[in-house]
Amino acid sequence: MVELIRLESIDKHFPGVHALKSVSFDLQTGEVHALMGENGAGKSTLMKVLSGILQPDGGTIRVAGNDVTIPSPHAAQALGIGMIHQELALMNDLTVAQNIFIGREPRKRFWRLDEDALNEAAREIFSAMNVSIDPRAEVRTLSVAQQQMVEIAKSLSHKSRVLVMDEPTAALNDREVHELFTIIARLKSEGVGIVYISHKMDEIKRISDRVTVMRDGAYVGTVSASETPISKIISMMVGRELDNTQADIPDLSGAPVALEVRGLSRGKEVQNVSFSLKAGEILGFAGLMGAGRTEVARLIFGADRRDAGEIIVHGKKAAIASPKDAVSAGIGYLSEDRKHLGLALGLDLAANVGLPNLGRFSNGIGVIDDAKLGSIARDYIKQLGIRTPSERQEVRLLSGGNQQKVVLAKWLLRNCDILIFDEPTRGIDIGAKSEIYRLMQALAQQGKAIIVISSELPEVLRLSHRIAVMCEGRLTGILPGGRETTQEEIMHLATQRRVEIGGEAA
Amino acid sequence: MTMIVQSEVKKRTSSGVHQKLLAFASLIIMLVFFSLASSNFLQTSNIIGILQATSVNGVLAVGVTLVIITGGIDLSVGTLMTFTAVIAGVVLTYLGMPLLFGIVAAIGAGAFCGFISGTLVARMKVPPFIATLGMMLILKGTSLVISGTKPIYFNNTPGFSQISTGSLIGQVFPFLPIPNGVLILFVVATVVAFILNRTALGRYTFALGSNEEAARLSGVDTDFWKICVYSLSGGICGVAGLIIASRLNSAQPALGLGYELDAIAAVVIGGTSLAGGRGSILGTIIGAFIMSVLLNGLRIMSVAQEWQTIVTGLIIILAVYADMVRRQRT
């Protein structure tokens, strides 16, 4: 084994955050080196430094024994470092082959691009991967799994000696994961070094040689994957023994049904989804990326038009055709993407809280009673523990967790008793997370009916009284919450596809 | 792992072709309608008038198509066209240089202004709308300053008027007196279509509009290519400036404002997405012809000027709405 990469004492500051604190990392030829840590631990930041997207404030990068600087993604490629991003970085309007070879298209005479050579080269890569994707297909027509394969093909086409994979299996089913691991094994045997970022312990055990753990931007340690028990790795990640808190399931047998959904459908995204939710209940929605969970929420909230299905609120059929209807039926939706969909970032906290409620704060001719709005906003700041200098603070200056609380205040003020949380803790640090959890549990105790959509299984397990699992637009099962359910059971339902991809597209 | 996507691909391509067919069919219907409605419509002089009018707007629209596919917009193409005409006037009439110098100066000036817009957008991150709005006003003012607000005539350059109004094709085939302006439009369109579909510049034009960040992360020098696109678009405005100056045998410094909106309208009618990533030169050419046939036909039917404008507005909205409906269905 020869050393491919050595990162030494890498430092990186963002405004207000010390994102990387003197982190070191190395990679040998023919090795899969897993990089683990909770969200926000700095894994992705470190890899962005390695692939030239971010510049470190301090430290040295050595590639194949030489000190280098990596000023751009292009420079990283030239050094043989390829990265497969967590958020797929493909151009939807271009074809598969055009995406793979973007930036280094084969040329013919008269500045022409050699499209045939391009498609042929792409076909060769796919056949070597044992994947059949049409190189001439537009990327927008592919499934998420297929797009993932295109990303991998793209990295392979660079003849990279170092491949960084950031959660490559997030959208893959078991069989596709198996194929990916076969590809990884072959790359390994060819001497490629792979940095593998994942949260899935079984995967780490299966394919990696060494595991490096990061926590809060700092290096924790590097251990051998085969000799270290999972519990040890987890305790390195969380810095404490695993918190085994599970949801306390309240007895809801006497509670009234707050929301019932029957036969909800929209195209391929949502197919015949039915479930019910009681007052005081927290229903978790689990599933892979693109399973249709957010789409279900958007249908219930009236943000998209449904093809079929009934929504019954407190026993009465609700005619929900727009978010306005949903809000008047008492449904609040805390969107996945707070910044784009949930908040007016340039406005202050009070204005955001008042936004869907302005009718109540304005007189006959529509002039807003600022004083009244301000005092209500201050009440919520106290009640929800929002950390802000005042209710006049612009929302964009608040942290993610506090922004989330502002969205929540907005809906509480509107008397919403059915609350849909879509990825409520994405991009929120660990401390603020547990605060949001407590808040949700308190709301449930007050009798609010809550839906939580989350891609983090521990989060779903910790919060949910029952767990609905979706796969490819269908509800594949509803599991009991608490100790009775394991992550494996959820994953099984989340990957229970009706037909394999090939059959469906044909 | 078998992942077969051919069937979906076929659906896609057919819908793209469908869209162009729709625009083309509308054009044919208009032509048939106006020829039935007025006997003057199909007369040679009128047809040549339509072709002349299309040549200027068509060339501008081809240029702005490139910018729009990158996800940007160029509001300065109208006044840039005038500016390049004024530059040609300065070189040919004030300095008395030979014709070729005037042509090179006009196209060069256009490309240079495009380069400035591109630099503002790509390197200085000024939003395209604002950068080109500023350029629009700057160029309008500069044209007036240079020319002293008076038209510059090309009486000293005898060959100049031939650029647009002569007919090379007519010399070979006397029954086809197609003006050179139209010939230039088709040459420009063919060259740009080739660039867009066959060269790296074209590939990156689509990539920029589709997902600029992804292109950047793939090692494409996105700023450089964006500047190239704006420069090329500017150079094409120079060609349009030569055509219009040649037709009027003068550079009219007050002209130009409003041409950018006609050009953008033609692009949009031709099915290019203002969101970037998708579009075609063929569509834009059809769009430019739809605009000029419509205006000409209404004029020939003695529809008042004000109503022509209203109809044009309605057509633009209808075309884009039809495209949105089609897109939502697929």
Coordinates of N, CA and C in Angstrom, one line a residue, chain A residues 5 24-28 30-36 47 163-165 184 188 192-198 204 207-213 219 221-225:
Chain A
I5 N -3.1 10.1 -0.3 CA -3.5 11.4 0.2 C -3.1 11.5 1.7
S24 N -6.8 15.8 10.6 CA -5.9 15.1 9.7 C -6.6 13.8 9.2
F25 N -6.1 13.4 8.0 CA -6.8 12.3 7.4 C -5.8 11.7 6.3
D26 N -5.7 10.4 6.2 CA -4.9 9.9 5.1 C -5.6 8.7 4.4
L27 N -5.1 8.5 3.2 CA -5.8 7.4 2.4 C -4.7 6.7 1.6
Q28 N -4.8 5.3 1.6 CA -3.8 4.5 1.0 C -4.4 3.9 -0.3
G30 N -5.8 1.3 -2.8 CA -6.6 0.0 -2.6 C -7.3 -0.1 -1.3
E31 N -7.6 1.1 -0.8 CA -8.3 1.1 0.6 C -9.6 1.8 0.5
V32 N -10.6 1.3 1.3 CA -11.8 2.0 1.5 C -11.7 2.6 2.9
H33 N -11.7 3.9 3.0 CA -11.5 4.5 4.3 C -12.8 5.3 4.6
A34 N -13.6 4.7 5.5 CA -14.9 5.3 5.9 C -14.7 6.6 6.7
L35 N -15.4 7.6 6.4 CA -15.4 8.9 7.2 C -16.8 9.0 7.8
M36 N -16.8 9.0 9.2 CA -18.1 9.0 9.9 C -18.2 10.1 10.8
M47 N -14.1 17.0 2.9 CA -14.0 16.5 1.5 C -14.1 17.6 0.5
L163 N -11.4 8.4 -5.0 CA -12.8 8.6 -5.2 C -13.5 8.9 -3.9
V164 N -14.1 10.1 -3.8 CA -14.8 10.4 -2.6 C -16.3 10.2 -2.8
M165 N -16.9 9.3 -2.0 CA -18.4 9.0 -2.2 C -19.1 9.5 -0.9
I184 N -17.1 -1.1 -6.2 CA -16.1 -0.6 -5.3 C -15.0 -1.6 -5.1
K188 N -11.0 -1.1 -5.9 CA -10.0 -1.4 -4.8 C -8.9 -2.2 -5.4
V192 N -7.4 1.9 -6.6 CA -8.0 3.2 -6.3 C -8.3 3.3 -4.8
G193 N -8.1 4.5 -4.3 CA -8.4 4.7 -2.9 C -9.8 5.3 -2.8
I194 N -10.6 4.9 -1.8 CA -12.0 5.4 -1.8 C -12.3 5.9 -0.4
V195 N -12.7 7.2 -0.3 CA -13.2 7.8 0.9 C -14.7 7.6 0.9
Y196 N -15.3 6.9 1.9 CA -16.7 6.5 1.9 C -17.4 7.2 3.1
I197 N -18.3 8.1 2.8 CA -19.0 8.7 3.8 C -20.4 8.1 3.9
S198 N -20.7 7.6 5.1 CA -22.1 7.0 5.2 C -22.5 7.0 6.7
I204 N -20.5 0.1 6.4 CA -19.2 0.4 6.8 C -18.5 -0.9 7.2
I207 N -17.7 -3.0 3.8 CA -16.7 -2.6 2.7 C -15.5 -1.9 3.2
S208 N -15.5 -1.3 4.4 CA -14.3 -0.4 4.6 C -13.2 -1.1 5.4
D209 N -12.0 -0.6 5.2 CA -10.8 -1.1 5.9 C -10.6 -0.4 7.2
R210 N -10.6 1.0 7.1 CA -10.4 1.8 8.2 C -11.6 2.8 8.4
V211 N -11.8 3.2 9.6 CA -12.9 4.2 9.9 C -12.3 5.4 10.6
T212 N -12.5 6.6 10.1 CA -12.1 7.8 10.8 C -13.4 8.5 11.3
V213 N -13.4 8.9 12.5 CA -14.6 9.5 13.1 C -14.3 11.0 13.3
Y219 N -11.1 16.0 14.6 CA -10.8 14.6 14.4 C -10.9 13.9 15.8
G221 N -10.7 10.0 15.9 CA -9.8 8.9 15.9 C -10.0 8.1 14.6
T222 N -9.0 7.2 14.4 CA -9.1 6.3 13.3 C -8.9 4.8 13.8
V223 N -9.8 4.0 13.4 CA -9.8 2.6 13.9 C -9.9 1.6 12.7
S224 N -9.6 0.4 13.0 CA -9.7 -0.7 12.0 C -11.2 -1.1 11.9
A225 N -11.8 -1.2 10.7 CA -13.2 -1.5 10.6 C -13.6 -2.9 11.1

